[in-house]
Amino acid sequence: MKTKLIILLWLVVFSSTAFGAANKADTMLVEKQHFTTKDFTTVSGVTLEQVDIGWESYGKLNANKDNVILITHYFSGTSHAAGKYKADDALPGYWDAIIGPGKAIDTNKYYVISSDTLVNANWHDPNVITTGPASTNPKTGKPYGLDFPVVTITDFVNVQKRLLDSLGITKLHAVMGASMGSFQALEWATRYPDKVERLIHVIGAATMDAWTVAALEKWALPIRLDKNWQQGNYYGKERPLDGLAATMLNITQDAMHPIIYNASFPDFNVLDEGALKDIRTLPKLNQVLAQRAMARAKTQDANHVLYLVRASQLFTAGMQSDLTTALKNVSAKTLLLPATNDLLLRPENMRTVFDTMKAAGKDVEISEIEGGWGHLDGLFSIAPKAQLISEFLEE
Amino acid sequence: MKTKLIILLWLVVFSSTAFGAANKADTMLVEKQHFTTKDFTTVSGVTLEQVDIGWESYGKLNANKDNVILITHYFSGTSHAAGKYKADDALPGYWDAIIGPGKAIDTNKYYVISSDTLVNANWHDPNVITTGPASTNPKTGKPYGLDFPVVTITDFVNVQKRLLDSLGITKLHAVMGASMGSFQALEWATRYPDKVERLIHVIGAATMDAWTVAALEKWALPIRLDKNWQQGNYYGKERPLDGLAATMLNITQDAMHPIIYNASFPDFNVLDEGALKDIRTLPKLNQVLAQRAMARAKTQDANHVLYLVRASQLFTAGMQSDLTTALKNVSAKTLLLPATNDLLLRPENMRTVFDTMKAAGKDVEISEIEGGWGHLDGLFSIAPKAQLISEFLEE
């Protein structure tokens, strides 16, 4: 892979908008929309007076409203799965390589819809609309902070369901998501099996194991250690950006693999005079990474990240402790796309899910995404699966 | 593997002494010794008036002083490679399975010696003697703090050389180390090729790549974020234990693999009522891990950990930027023992080192340690390599 492309993709890793191989001359322009719903009760049993989320769509809803494909976004992602908001945006949405007119998810045929989740991390991104601890608590007129209820993947799905209900959509031709998006997609297929005809589950998991619950805590710990975090009461004061930047470093590395990571730094030299002379001077590599992470941190809200960590840690398909039983609920035709080099949500777990679903007589297939990005291959190396996805959607 | 054994080994993971399969009735008792040297100049160009380190030995030095095997310790380790200090110690040294009378490294034949490194992490372990930022700076009468010079793997080796010189030992039958101990062992073989006859390099690396330099920073960041860290000036004040405990969590997980990690928590349940009800309540699993990590943190000095991170980040065999050239210096017969499931120092890098040394005509062999511990297989799953090691030492 060319160094220039790798550098571009690294920009993406630290960017709040994401990426797709934009090789079409005509850009698909998309518009961010605002959805409001009232009296939303979370799985944790709290009723929120009002929930606001952003959403966008590509293609046209047909008269029968049966050509809908829902895209659910990953941990650091937003609703921006494809297209551009403005023609001169630096980058299109993250799966632009497979979503658009004539592409694998053909917007001439399908109505593709995607929404920001609850507690979306990118609070300071002007294109993101979400409800979470940084939102105003109507009871106090101040940000919720940690009084915001814990929300789960099920809650993300239930908000999406309200959005779809508001549009009169009662059936999904398919639901597709990567990483934390795969959790939502599977939750849809488990909880609302009669509404989901096809499930495409990318670089994901079906349940959290002890290893992953422990690993995810690495994304929360630096935030809680930051002296500015103040038990989440930092609104209107200095933000816990140092801790949040450390979290960004951890997320980025966990989402990658040494192959492309190392290729990204062709000038890396382990002999670093500054770092040798003074413990206070970081190695040059770590200085560069810290700068990128800080830029990324500025677009995010620290508490929102804590809530996303918790939602992920509590995820298990159908919120049932027995995965095998939960998976029996799925009636959607299923395509599992783990990444061979994924170090975060490891492919062997999805091979087990495949075996479990197969044994239960489900219509399931699995195909591994190859690449050197690791977990991020689910975003950056999806193009070779275009034909497989296209055929899966047509069958 | 039995749950009880796994739990015992987890205690080890969070213990400052380490572990070996203590299946011999007669315990080898060992005594910690104290070595002092003056006017030690570091690679970074600073002369320390005095350096103190602890050491211990097993077996007897022969008249020709040519039966010496040096064991170099890993990041969180100490000189305690085998035996017990007292008969009723809970655990013997970490490689007790292979060091002792009649074992792979037969102390009836060899004189085995091991020392604490500079900036050893276990400052509050009464059995550890080391010099680092927590030591008193003779110029000020106060702890060095961050005024302590950056030290490198080469400095660790040069202190060991002074210890051996003081004992009249000029040749090593072998040097063997795991992880950061492998860095020292290889540094010995690269820098003092005429003194090292055999090299056993376990779960290690020959140079740091960008991936690992970035990953190691995860072990430093939580410490620097702790409000008590105070730029390293916490001596006599509250210690940065929260940050240090977060570092311990990161180190432990990086050193493990999902196979045994998940098997270690057979009662793990992703559905966690407390964690669902309040963001301030950690999932039960994370509470348990946090307690263990805090107990471990109390035995360590935070600044020492920062210096160990830096020494590791700057490591490259022979402190040369070109690894191939550096490896050409090695004349020792070499045995490389990476662990197949190592997620921290990945075995593929050692396969490349093997190929490079083979191409340079070196006497090198490689054998992978199998197991479900990950990086820790280099400590916990070494027993099946006993015969290989024994034969390698005799040839």
Short mmCIF file of N, CA, C and O in Angstrom, two decimals, chain A residues 44 146-147 150 152 207-211 213-215 217-218 221-222 224-225 242-243 246 249-250 253 256-258 261-262 265 268-271 275-283 285-286 289 306-307 310 313-316 319-321 343 346, chain B residues 44 146-147 150 152 207-211 213-215 217-218 221-222 224-225 242-243 246 249-250 253 256-258 261-262 265 268-272 275-283 285-286 289 306-307 310 313-316 319-321 343 346:
data_model
loop_
_atom_site.label_atom_id
_atom_site.label_comp_id
_atom_site.label_asym_id
_atom_site.label_seq_id
_atom_site.Cartn_x
_atom_site.Cartn_y
_atom_site.Cartn_z
N SER A 44 -32.33 0.50 31.50
CA SER A 44 -31.99 0.67 32.91
C SER A 44 -33.15 1.27 33.71
O SER A 44 -33.04 1.47 34.92
N LEU A 146 -23.10 12.72 35.00
CA LEU A 146 -23.24 11.29 35.30
C LEU A 146 -24.64 10.92 35.80
O LEU A 146 -24.89 9.75 36.08
N ASP A 147 -25.54 11.91 35.92
CA ASP A 147 -26.93 11.57 36.23
C ASP A 147 -27.67 11.03 35.01
O ASP A 147 -28.80 10.56 35.13
N VAL A 150 -27.41 5.02 32.47
CA VAL A 150 -26.65 4.10 31.63
C VAL A 150 -27.55 3.67 30.48
O VAL A 150 -28.73 3.36 30.70
N THR A 152 -27.89 1.24 26.82
CA THR A 152 -27.38 -0.02 26.26
C THR A 152 -27.55 -0.03 24.74
O THR A 152 -28.24 0.83 24.17
N THR A 207 -21.41 -11.18 21.82
CA THR A 207 -21.50 -10.98 23.26
C THR A 207 -20.13 -10.55 23.74
O THR A 207 -19.13 -10.78 23.08
N MET A 208 -20.08 -9.91 24.89
CA MET A 208 -18.80 -9.51 25.46
C MET A 208 -18.27 -10.63 26.35
O MET A 208 -18.99 -11.17 27.18
N ASP A 209 -16.99 -10.97 26.18
CA ASP A 209 -16.32 -11.89 27.09
C ASP A 209 -15.53 -11.08 28.13
O ASP A 209 -15.44 -9.84 28.02
N ALA A 210 -15.00 -11.76 29.13
CA ALA A 210 -14.27 -11.06 30.19
C ALA A 210 -13.11 -10.25 29.61
O ALA A 210 -12.85 -9.11 30.01
N TRP A 211 -12.40 -10.85 28.66
CA TRP A 211 -11.25 -10.19 28.02
C TRP A 211 -11.64 -8.82 27.46
O TRP A 211 -10.95 -7.82 27.69
N VAL A 213 -14.43 -6.98 28.05
CA VAL A 213 -14.93 -6.05 29.08
C VAL A 213 -13.74 -5.40 29.80
O VAL A 213 -13.75 -4.19 30.08
N ALA A 214 -12.72 -6.18 30.08
CA ALA A 214 -11.51 -5.63 30.72
C ALA A 214 -10.79 -4.68 29.76
O ALA A 214 -10.37 -3.59 30.15
N ALA A 215 -10.65 -5.08 28.51
CA ALA A 215 -9.93 -4.27 27.53
C ALA A 215 -10.62 -2.92 27.33
O ALA A 215 -9.95 -1.88 27.23
N GLU A 217 -12.19 -1.15 29.36
CA GLU A 217 -11.97 -0.25 30.49
C GLU A 217 -10.77 0.66 30.26
O GLU A 217 -10.71 1.78 30.80
N LYS A 218 -9.82 0.20 29.46
CA LYS A 218 -8.66 1.03 29.06
C LYS A 218 -9.09 2.32 28.38
O LYS A 218 -8.33 3.27 28.32
N LEU A 221 -10.47 4.50 31.69
CA LEU A 221 -9.56 4.83 32.79
C LEU A 221 -8.85 6.17 32.64
O LEU A 221 -8.81 6.96 33.60
N PRO A 222 -8.27 6.48 31.49
CA PRO A 222 -7.54 7.76 31.39
C PRO A 222 -8.45 8.96 31.62
O PRO A 222 -8.03 9.97 32.19
N ARG A 224 -11.14 9.08 33.59
CA ARG A 224 -11.42 9.21 35.03
C ARG A 224 -10.19 9.68 35.81
O ARG A 224 -10.32 10.26 36.89
N LEU A 225 -9.00 9.43 35.28
CA LEU A 225 -7.77 9.88 35.97
C LEU A 225 -7.50 11.37 35.78
O LEU A 225 -6.78 11.98 36.56
N ASP A 242 -6.66 15.89 28.39
CA ASP A 242 -5.48 15.01 28.46
C ASP A 242 -5.90 13.55 28.59
O ASP A 242 -5.35 12.68 27.90
N GLY A 243 -6.86 13.32 29.48
CA GLY A 243 -7.34 11.95 29.63
C GLY A 243 -8.04 11.45 28.38
O GLY A 243 -7.83 10.32 27.94
N ALA A 246 -5.55 10.49 25.79
CA ALA A 246 -4.95 9.18 26.08
C ALA A 246 -5.92 8.07 25.66
O ALA A 246 -5.50 7.05 25.10
N LEU A 249 -5.65 7.59 21.97
CA LEU A 249 -4.47 6.78 21.63
C LEU A 249 -4.78 5.30 21.79
O LEU A 249 -4.43 4.48 20.94
N ASN A 250 -5.42 4.95 22.91
CA ASN A 250 -5.72 3.55 23.17
C ASN A 250 -6.70 2.98 22.13
O ASN A 250 -6.51 1.88 21.62
N GLN A 253 -4.90 2.49 18.72
CA GLN A 253 -3.99 1.34 18.63
C GLN A 253 -4.76 0.02 18.69
O GLN A 253 -4.46 -0.92 17.96
N MET A 256 -6.04 -1.10 15.40
CA MET A 256 -5.10 -1.32 14.31
C MET A 256 -4.33 -2.63 14.47
O MET A 256 -4.60 -3.42 15.36
N HIS A 257 -3.36 -2.82 13.58
CA HIS A 257 -2.52 -4.03 13.57
C HIS A 257 -1.09 -3.58 13.22
O HIS A 257 -0.93 -2.63 12.45
N PRO A 258 -0.08 -4.27 13.74
CA PRO A 258 1.30 -3.84 13.47
C PRO A 258 1.64 -3.70 11.98
O PRO A 258 2.46 -2.85 11.61
N TYR A 261 0.37 -0.29 10.87
CA TYR A 261 0.88 0.67 11.86
C TYR A 261 2.36 0.95 11.58
O TYR A 261 2.77 2.11 11.46
N ASN A 262 3.14 -0.10 11.48
CA ASN A 262 4.58 0.08 11.25
C ASN A 262 4.86 0.68 9.87
O ASN A 262 5.74 1.53 9.73
N PHE A 265 4.88 4.49 9.53
CA PHE A 265 5.98 5.31 10.05
C PHE A 265 7.30 4.85 9.43
O PHE A 265 8.18 4.34 10.13
N PHE A 268 10.45 5.96 11.10
CA PHE A 268 10.62 5.68 12.53
C PHE A 268 12.05 5.22 12.82
O PHE A 268 12.60 4.38 12.13
N ASN A 269 12.63 5.82 13.85
CA ASN A 269 13.97 5.41 14.29
C ASN A 269 13.94 5.22 15.80
O ASN A 269 13.64 6.15 16.54
N VAL A 270 14.23 4.02 16.22
CA VAL A 270 14.18 3.71 17.65
C VAL A 270 15.21 4.53 18.44
O VAL A 270 15.00 4.84 19.61
N LEU A 271 16.31 4.90 17.78
CA LEU A 271 17.32 5.73 18.45
C LEU A 271 16.82 7.17 18.44
O LEU A 271 16.71 7.79 17.39
N ALA A 275 14.60 11.63 23.57
CA ALA A 275 14.03 10.71 24.56
C ALA A 275 15.10 10.08 25.42
O ALA A 275 14.85 9.68 26.56
N LEU A 276 16.31 9.98 24.89
CA LEU A 276 17.42 9.41 25.65
C LEU A 276 17.98 10.42 26.65
O LEU A 276 18.44 10.06 27.73
N LYS A 277 17.88 11.68 26.31
CA LYS A 277 18.51 12.71 27.14
C LYS A 277 17.65 13.14 28.33
O LYS A 277 18.18 13.63 29.33
N ASP A 278 16.33 12.98 28.21
CA ASP A 278 15.47 13.48 29.30
C ASP A 278 14.17 12.68 29.34
O ASP A 278 13.49 12.57 28.32
N ILE A 279 13.84 12.16 30.49
CA ILE A 279 12.61 11.37 30.64
C ILE A 279 11.39 12.24 30.34
O ILE A 279 10.33 11.72 29.95
N ARG A 280 11.50 13.53 30.49
CA ARG A 280 10.36 14.43 30.26
C ARG A 280 10.05 14.60 28.76
O ARG A 280 8.99 15.11 28.40
N THR A 281 10.98 14.24 27.91
CA THR A 281 10.77 14.36 26.46
C THR A 281 10.29 13.03 25.90
O THR A 281 11.00 12.03 25.99
N LEU A 282 9.09 13.02 25.33
CA LEU A 282 8.58 11.78 24.75
C LEU A 282 9.36 11.43 23.49
O LEU A 282 9.84 12.33 22.78
N PRO A 283 9.46 10.15 23.17
CA PRO A 283 9.99 9.78 21.85
C PRO A 283 9.20 10.52 20.76
O PRO A 283 8.00 10.77 20.92
N LEU A 285 7.94 9.71 17.96
CA LEU A 285 6.74 9.01 17.52
C LEU A 285 5.56 9.30 18.45
O LEU A 285 4.46 9.61 18.00
N ASN A 286 5.82 9.21 19.75
CA ASN A 286 4.74 9.42 20.72
C ASN A 286 4.29 10.88 20.74
O ASN A 286 3.12 11.16 21.02
N LEU A 289 1.88 11.11 17.78
CA LEU A 289 0.63 10.44 18.11
C LEU A 289 -0.18 11.25 19.11
O LEU A 289 -1.41 11.34 19.01
N LEU A 306 -17.30 7.54 28.06
CA LEU A 306 -17.53 6.61 29.18
C LEU A 306 -18.82 5.83 29.01
O LEU A 306 -18.89 4.63 29.29
N TYR A 307 -19.86 6.51 28.55
CA TYR A 307 -21.16 5.84 28.36
C TYR A 307 -21.12 4.85 27.19
O TYR A 307 -21.79 3.81 27.24
N ARG A 310 -19.45 1.76 28.50
CA ARG A 310 -20.36 0.97 29.33
C ARG A 310 -21.39 0.23 28.46
O ARG A 310 -21.65 -0.96 28.67
N GLN A 313 -19.59 -2.66 27.04
CA GLN A 313 -19.27 -3.69 28.04
C GLN A 313 -20.48 -4.53 28.41
O GLN A 313 -20.34 -5.70 28.77
N LEU A 314 -21.66 -3.93 28.36
CA LEU A 314 -22.87 -4.65 28.76
C LEU A 314 -23.54 -5.39 27.60
O LEU A 314 -24.57 -6.03 27.77
N PHE A 315 -22.93 -5.30 26.41
CA PHE A 315 -23.61 -5.88 25.25
C PHE A 315 -23.59 -7.41 25.23
O PHE A 315 -22.56 -8.05 25.37
N THR A 316 -24.74 -7.95 25.03
CA THR A 316 -24.88 -9.37 24.69
C THR A 316 -26.18 -9.49 23.91
O THR A 316 -27.18 -8.86 24.25
N MET A 319 -29.75 -9.14 25.10
CA MET A 319 -29.60 -8.93 26.55
C MET A 319 -29.97 -10.20 27.31
O MET A 319 -30.62 -10.17 28.35
N GLN A 320 -29.52 -11.34 26.77
CA GLN A 320 -29.71 -12.61 27.45
C GLN A 320 -28.34 -13.16 27.81
O GLN A 320 -27.40 -13.04 27.03
N SER A 321 -28.24 -13.80 28.97
CA SER A 321 -26.92 -14.29 29.36
C SER A 321 -26.52 -15.52 28.55
O SER A 321 -25.35 -15.81 28.40
N LEU A 343 -7.50 -7.43 16.08
CA LEU A 343 -6.96 -7.70 17.42
C LEU A 343 -7.91 -7.23 18.51
O LEU A 343 -7.67 -7.47 19.69
N ARG A 346 -11.95 -10.26 18.02
CA ARG A 346 -11.19 -11.29 17.31
C ARG A 346 -12.07 -12.20 16.47
O ARG A 346 -13.17 -12.58 16.85
N SER B 44 23.29 7.63 28.34
CA SER B 44 22.83 9.00 28.12
C SER B 44 23.86 10.03 28.60
O SER B 44 23.62 11.23 28.50
N LEU B 146 12.60 12.91 38.57
CA LEU B 146 12.86 12.89 37.12
C LEU B 146 14.24 13.43 36.76
O LEU B 146 14.59 13.46 35.57
N ASP B 147 15.02 13.85 37.76
CA ASP B 147 16.41 14.22 37.47
C ASP B 147 17.30 13.00 37.30
O ASP B 147 18.46 13.12 36.90
N VAL B 150 17.89 9.12 32.07
CA VAL B 150 17.29 8.00 31.32
C VAL B 150 18.32 6.89 31.25
O VAL B 150 19.50 7.14 30.99
N THR B 152 19.19 2.81 29.81
CA THR B 152 18.86 1.94 28.68
C THR B 152 19.15 0.48 29.06
O THR B 152 19.76 0.20 30.08
N THR B 207 14.44 -5.57 18.49
CA THR B 207 14.39 -4.12 18.34
C THR B 207 12.94 -3.68 18.53
O THR B 207 12.03 -4.48 18.38
N MET B 208 12.74 -2.45 18.86
CA MET B 208 11.38 -1.93 19.01
C MET B 208 10.91 -1.38 17.67
O MET B 208 11.61 -0.61 17.02
N ASP B 209 9.68 -1.77 17.30
CA ASP B 209 9.05 -1.16 16.13
C ASP B 209 8.10 -0.06 16.61
O ASP B 209 7.88 0.12 17.82
N ALA B 210 7.56 0.69 15.66
CA ALA B 210 6.68 1.82 16.02
C ALA B 210 5.48 1.32 16.84
O ALA B 210 5.08 1.95 17.82
N TRP B 211 4.93 0.18 16.44
CA TRP B 211 3.78 -0.41 17.13
C TRP B 211 4.05 -0.58 18.63
O TRP B 211 3.23 -0.19 19.48
N VAL B 213 6.57 0.70 20.50
CA VAL B 213 6.89 1.97 21.17
C VAL B 213 5.58 2.71 21.53
O VAL B 213 5.44 3.25 22.64
N ALA B 214 4.63 2.67 20.63
CA ALA B 214 3.33 3.31 20.92
C ALA B 214 2.59 2.53 22.00
O ALA B 214 2.03 3.12 22.93
N ALA B 215 2.61 1.21 21.91
CA ALA B 215 1.88 0.37 22.88
C ALA B 215 2.44 0.56 24.29
O ALA B 215 1.68 0.63 25.27
N GLU B 217 3.66 3.09 25.62
CA GLU B 217 3.27 4.37 26.21
C GLU B 217 1.99 4.24 27.04
O GLU B 217 1.77 5.02 27.97
N LYS B 218 1.18 3.25 26.72
CA LYS B 218 -0.03 2.94 27.52
C LYS B 218 0.31 2.65 28.97
O LYS B 218 -0.56 2.73 29.83
N LEU B 221 1.19 6.47 30.40
CA LEU B 221 0.17 7.53 30.38
C LEU B 221 -0.67 7.63 31.65
O LEU B 221 -0.87 8.74 32.17
N PRO B 222 -1.17 6.51 32.19
CA PRO B 222 -2.03 6.66 33.38
C PRO B 222 -1.27 7.25 34.56
O PRO B 222 -1.85 7.99 35.36
N ARG B 224 1.22 9.46 34.42
CA ARG B 224 1.37 10.91 34.21
C ARG B 224 0.04 11.65 34.38
O ARG B 224 0.03 12.84 34.69
N LEU B 225 -1.06 10.95 34.18
CA LEU B 225 -2.37 11.60 34.35
C LEU B 225 -2.77 11.73 35.82
O LEU B 225 -3.62 12.57 36.15
N ASP B 242 -3.48 5.56 41.90
CA ASP B 242 -4.56 5.31 40.95
C ASP B 242 -4.01 5.14 39.53
O ASP B 242 -4.39 4.22 38.81
N GLY B 243 -3.11 6.02 39.17
CA GLY B 243 -2.49 5.91 37.85
C GLY B 243 -1.66 4.65 37.73
O GLY B 243 -1.71 3.94 36.71
N ALA B 246 -3.82 1.67 37.24
CA ALA B 246 -4.31 1.60 35.85
C ALA B 246 -3.21 1.02 34.95
O ALA B 246 -3.47 0.21 34.05
N LEU B 249 -3.12 -2.69 35.34
CA LEU B 249 -4.18 -3.31 34.55
C LEU B 249 -3.75 -3.47 33.10
O LEU B 249 -3.94 -4.52 32.49
N ASN B 250 -3.16 -2.41 32.55
CA ASN B 250 -2.73 -2.46 31.15
C ASN B 250 -1.64 -3.49 30.93
O ASN B 250 -1.66 -4.26 29.97
N GLN B 253 -3.08 -7.10 31.15
CA GLN B 253 -3.85 -7.54 29.99
C GLN B 253 -2.96 -7.70 28.76
O GLN B 253 -3.12 -8.67 28.00
N MET B 256 -1.32 -11.04 28.55
CA MET B 256 -2.16 -12.24 28.52
C MET B 256 -2.80 -12.47 27.16
O MET B 256 -2.52 -11.77 26.19
N HIS B 257 -3.66 -13.47 27.11
CA HIS B 257 -4.37 -13.85 25.87
C HIS B 257 -5.79 -14.23 26.28
O HIS B 257 -6.00 -14.76 27.37
N PRO B 258 -6.78 -13.98 25.41
CA PRO B 258 -8.16 -14.29 25.78
C PRO B 258 -8.38 -15.72 26.25
O PRO B 258 -9.26 -15.96 27.08
N TYR B 261 -7.39 -15.88 29.91
CA TYR B 261 -8.08 -14.75 30.56
C TYR B 261 -9.55 -15.11 30.78
O TYR B 261 -10.07 -15.01 31.88
N ASN B 262 -10.21 -15.54 29.72
CA ASN B 262 -11.63 -15.87 29.84
C ASN B 262 -11.86 -17.10 30.72
O ASN B 262 -12.81 -17.13 31.50
N PHE B 265 -12.24 -16.53 34.50
CA PHE B 265 -13.47 -15.95 35.08
C PHE B 265 -14.68 -16.80 34.67
O PHE B 265 -15.55 -16.33 33.94
N PHE B 268 -18.06 -15.24 35.08
CA PHE B 268 -18.31 -13.94 34.45
C PHE B 268 -19.70 -13.90 33.83
O PHE B 268 -20.11 -14.82 33.14
N ASN B 269 -20.41 -12.83 34.11
CA ASN B 269 -21.74 -12.64 33.50
C ASN B 269 -21.81 -11.22 32.96
O ASN B 269 -21.67 -10.25 33.70
N VAL B 270 -22.02 -11.13 31.67
CA VAL B 270 -22.05 -9.81 31.02
C VAL B 270 -23.21 -8.96 31.54
O VAL B 270 -23.13 -7.73 31.56
N LEU B 271 -24.29 -9.64 31.97
CA LEU B 271 -25.43 -8.90 32.53
C LEU B 271 -25.09 -8.52 33.96
O LEU B 271 -24.97 -9.38 34.82
N ASP B 272 -24.89 -7.23 34.20
CA ASP B 272 -24.37 -6.77 35.48
C ASP B 272 -25.28 -5.65 35.96
O ASP B 272 -25.24 -4.51 35.47
N ALA B 275 -23.74 -2.28 37.21
CA ALA B 275 -23.16 -1.47 36.12
C ALA B 275 -24.23 -0.90 35.21
O ALA B 275 -24.03 0.14 34.57
N LEU B 276 -25.38 -1.56 35.16
CA LEU B 276 -26.50 -1.07 34.34
C LEU B 276 -27.23 0.08 35.03
O LEU B 276 -27.75 0.98 34.37
N LYS B 277 -27.22 0.05 36.35
CA LYS B 277 -28.03 1.02 37.09
C LYS B 277 -27.32 2.36 37.29
O LYS B 277 -27.97 3.39 37.49
N ASP B 278 -25.98 2.35 37.28
CA ASP B 278 -25.27 3.61 37.57
C ASP B 278 -23.90 3.60 36.89
O ASP B 278 -23.12 2.67 37.08
N ILE B 279 -23.62 4.62 36.12
CA ILE B 279 -22.33 4.71 35.43
C ILE B 279 -21.17 4.75 36.43
O ILE B 279 -20.05 4.37 36.11
N ARG B 280 -21.43 5.16 37.65
CA ARG B 280 -20.37 5.27 38.66
C ARG B 280 -19.96 3.91 39.22
O ARG B 280 -18.93 3.79 39.86
N THR B 281 -20.78 2.89 39.00
CA THR B 281 -20.47 1.54 39.48
C THR B 281 -19.81 0.74 38.36
O THR B 281 -20.42 0.53 37.31
N LEU B 282 -18.57 0.31 38.59
CA LEU B 282 -17.90 -0.49 37.57
C LEU B 282 -18.54 -1.87 37.49
O LEU B 282 -19.05 -2.39 38.48
N PRO B 283 -18.47 -2.50 36.30
CA PRO B 283 -18.86 -3.90 36.23
C PRO B 283 -18.06 -4.71 37.27
O PRO B 283 -16.91 -4.37 37.56
N LEU B 285 -16.51 -7.48 37.27
CA LEU B 285 -15.20 -7.95 36.81
C LEU B 285 -14.15 -6.85 36.96
O LEU B 285 -13.04 -7.09 37.45
N ASN B 286 -14.48 -5.64 36.53
CA ASN B 286 -13.53 -4.54 36.59
C ASN B 286 -13.23 -4.13 38.03
O ASN B 286 -12.12 -3.67 38.33
N LEU B 289 -10.63 -6.69 39.16
CA LEU B 289 -9.34 -6.40 38.53
C LEU B 289 -8.71 -5.15 39.14
O LEU B 289 -7.49 -5.10 39.36
N LEU B 306 7.96 4.39 34.77
CA LEU B 306 8.18 5.29 33.61
C LEU B 306 9.56 5.07 33.00
O LEU B 306 9.71 5.08 31.78
N TYR B 307 10.56 4.88 33.85
CA TYR B 307 11.92 4.67 33.34
C TYR B 307 12.08 3.31 32.66
O TYR B 307 12.83 3.17 31.69
N ARG B 310 10.61 3.70 29.24
CA ARG B 310 11.54 4.39 28.34
C ARG B 310 12.70 3.49 27.92
O ARG B 310 13.07 3.45 26.74
N GLN B 313 11.34 1.28 25.33
CA GLN B 313 11.04 1.97 24.07
C GLN B 313 12.30 2.26 23.25
O GLN B 313 12.24 2.34 22.03
N LEU B 314 13.40 2.46 23.94
CA LEU B 314 14.65 2.81 23.24
C LEU B 314 15.47 1.58 22.86
O LEU B 314 16.54 1.70 22.27
N PHE B 315 14.96 0.39 23.18
CA PHE B 315 15.78 -0.80 22.95
C PHE B 315 15.92 -1.16 21.49
O PHE B 315 14.95 -1.29 20.75
N THR B 316 17.15 -1.38 21.09
CA THR B 316 17.45 -2.02 19.82
C THR B 316 18.82 -2.68 19.99
O THR B 316 19.72 -2.10 20.60
N MET B 319 22.23 -1.06 20.34
CA MET B 319 21.94 0.36 20.17
C MET B 319 22.37 0.85 18.79
O MET B 319 22.90 1.94 18.62
N GLN B 320 22.08 0.02 17.79
CA GLN B 320 22.36 0.41 16.40
C GLN B 320 21.03 0.48 15.68
O GLN B 320 20.16 -0.35 15.90
N SER B 321 20.91 1.45 14.78
CA SER B 321 19.61 1.57 14.10
C SER B 321 19.40 0.45 13.09
O SER B 321 18.27 0.12 12.75
N LEU B 343 0.71 -11.69 22.39
CA LEU B 343 0.11 -10.51 21.76
C LEU B 343 0.91 -9.25 22.04
O LEU B 343 0.62 -8.19 21.49
N ARG B 346 5.28 -10.01 19.55
CA ARG B 346 4.67 -11.01 18.67
C ARG B 346 5.70 -11.96 18.05
O ARG B 346 6.79 -11.55 17.67
#
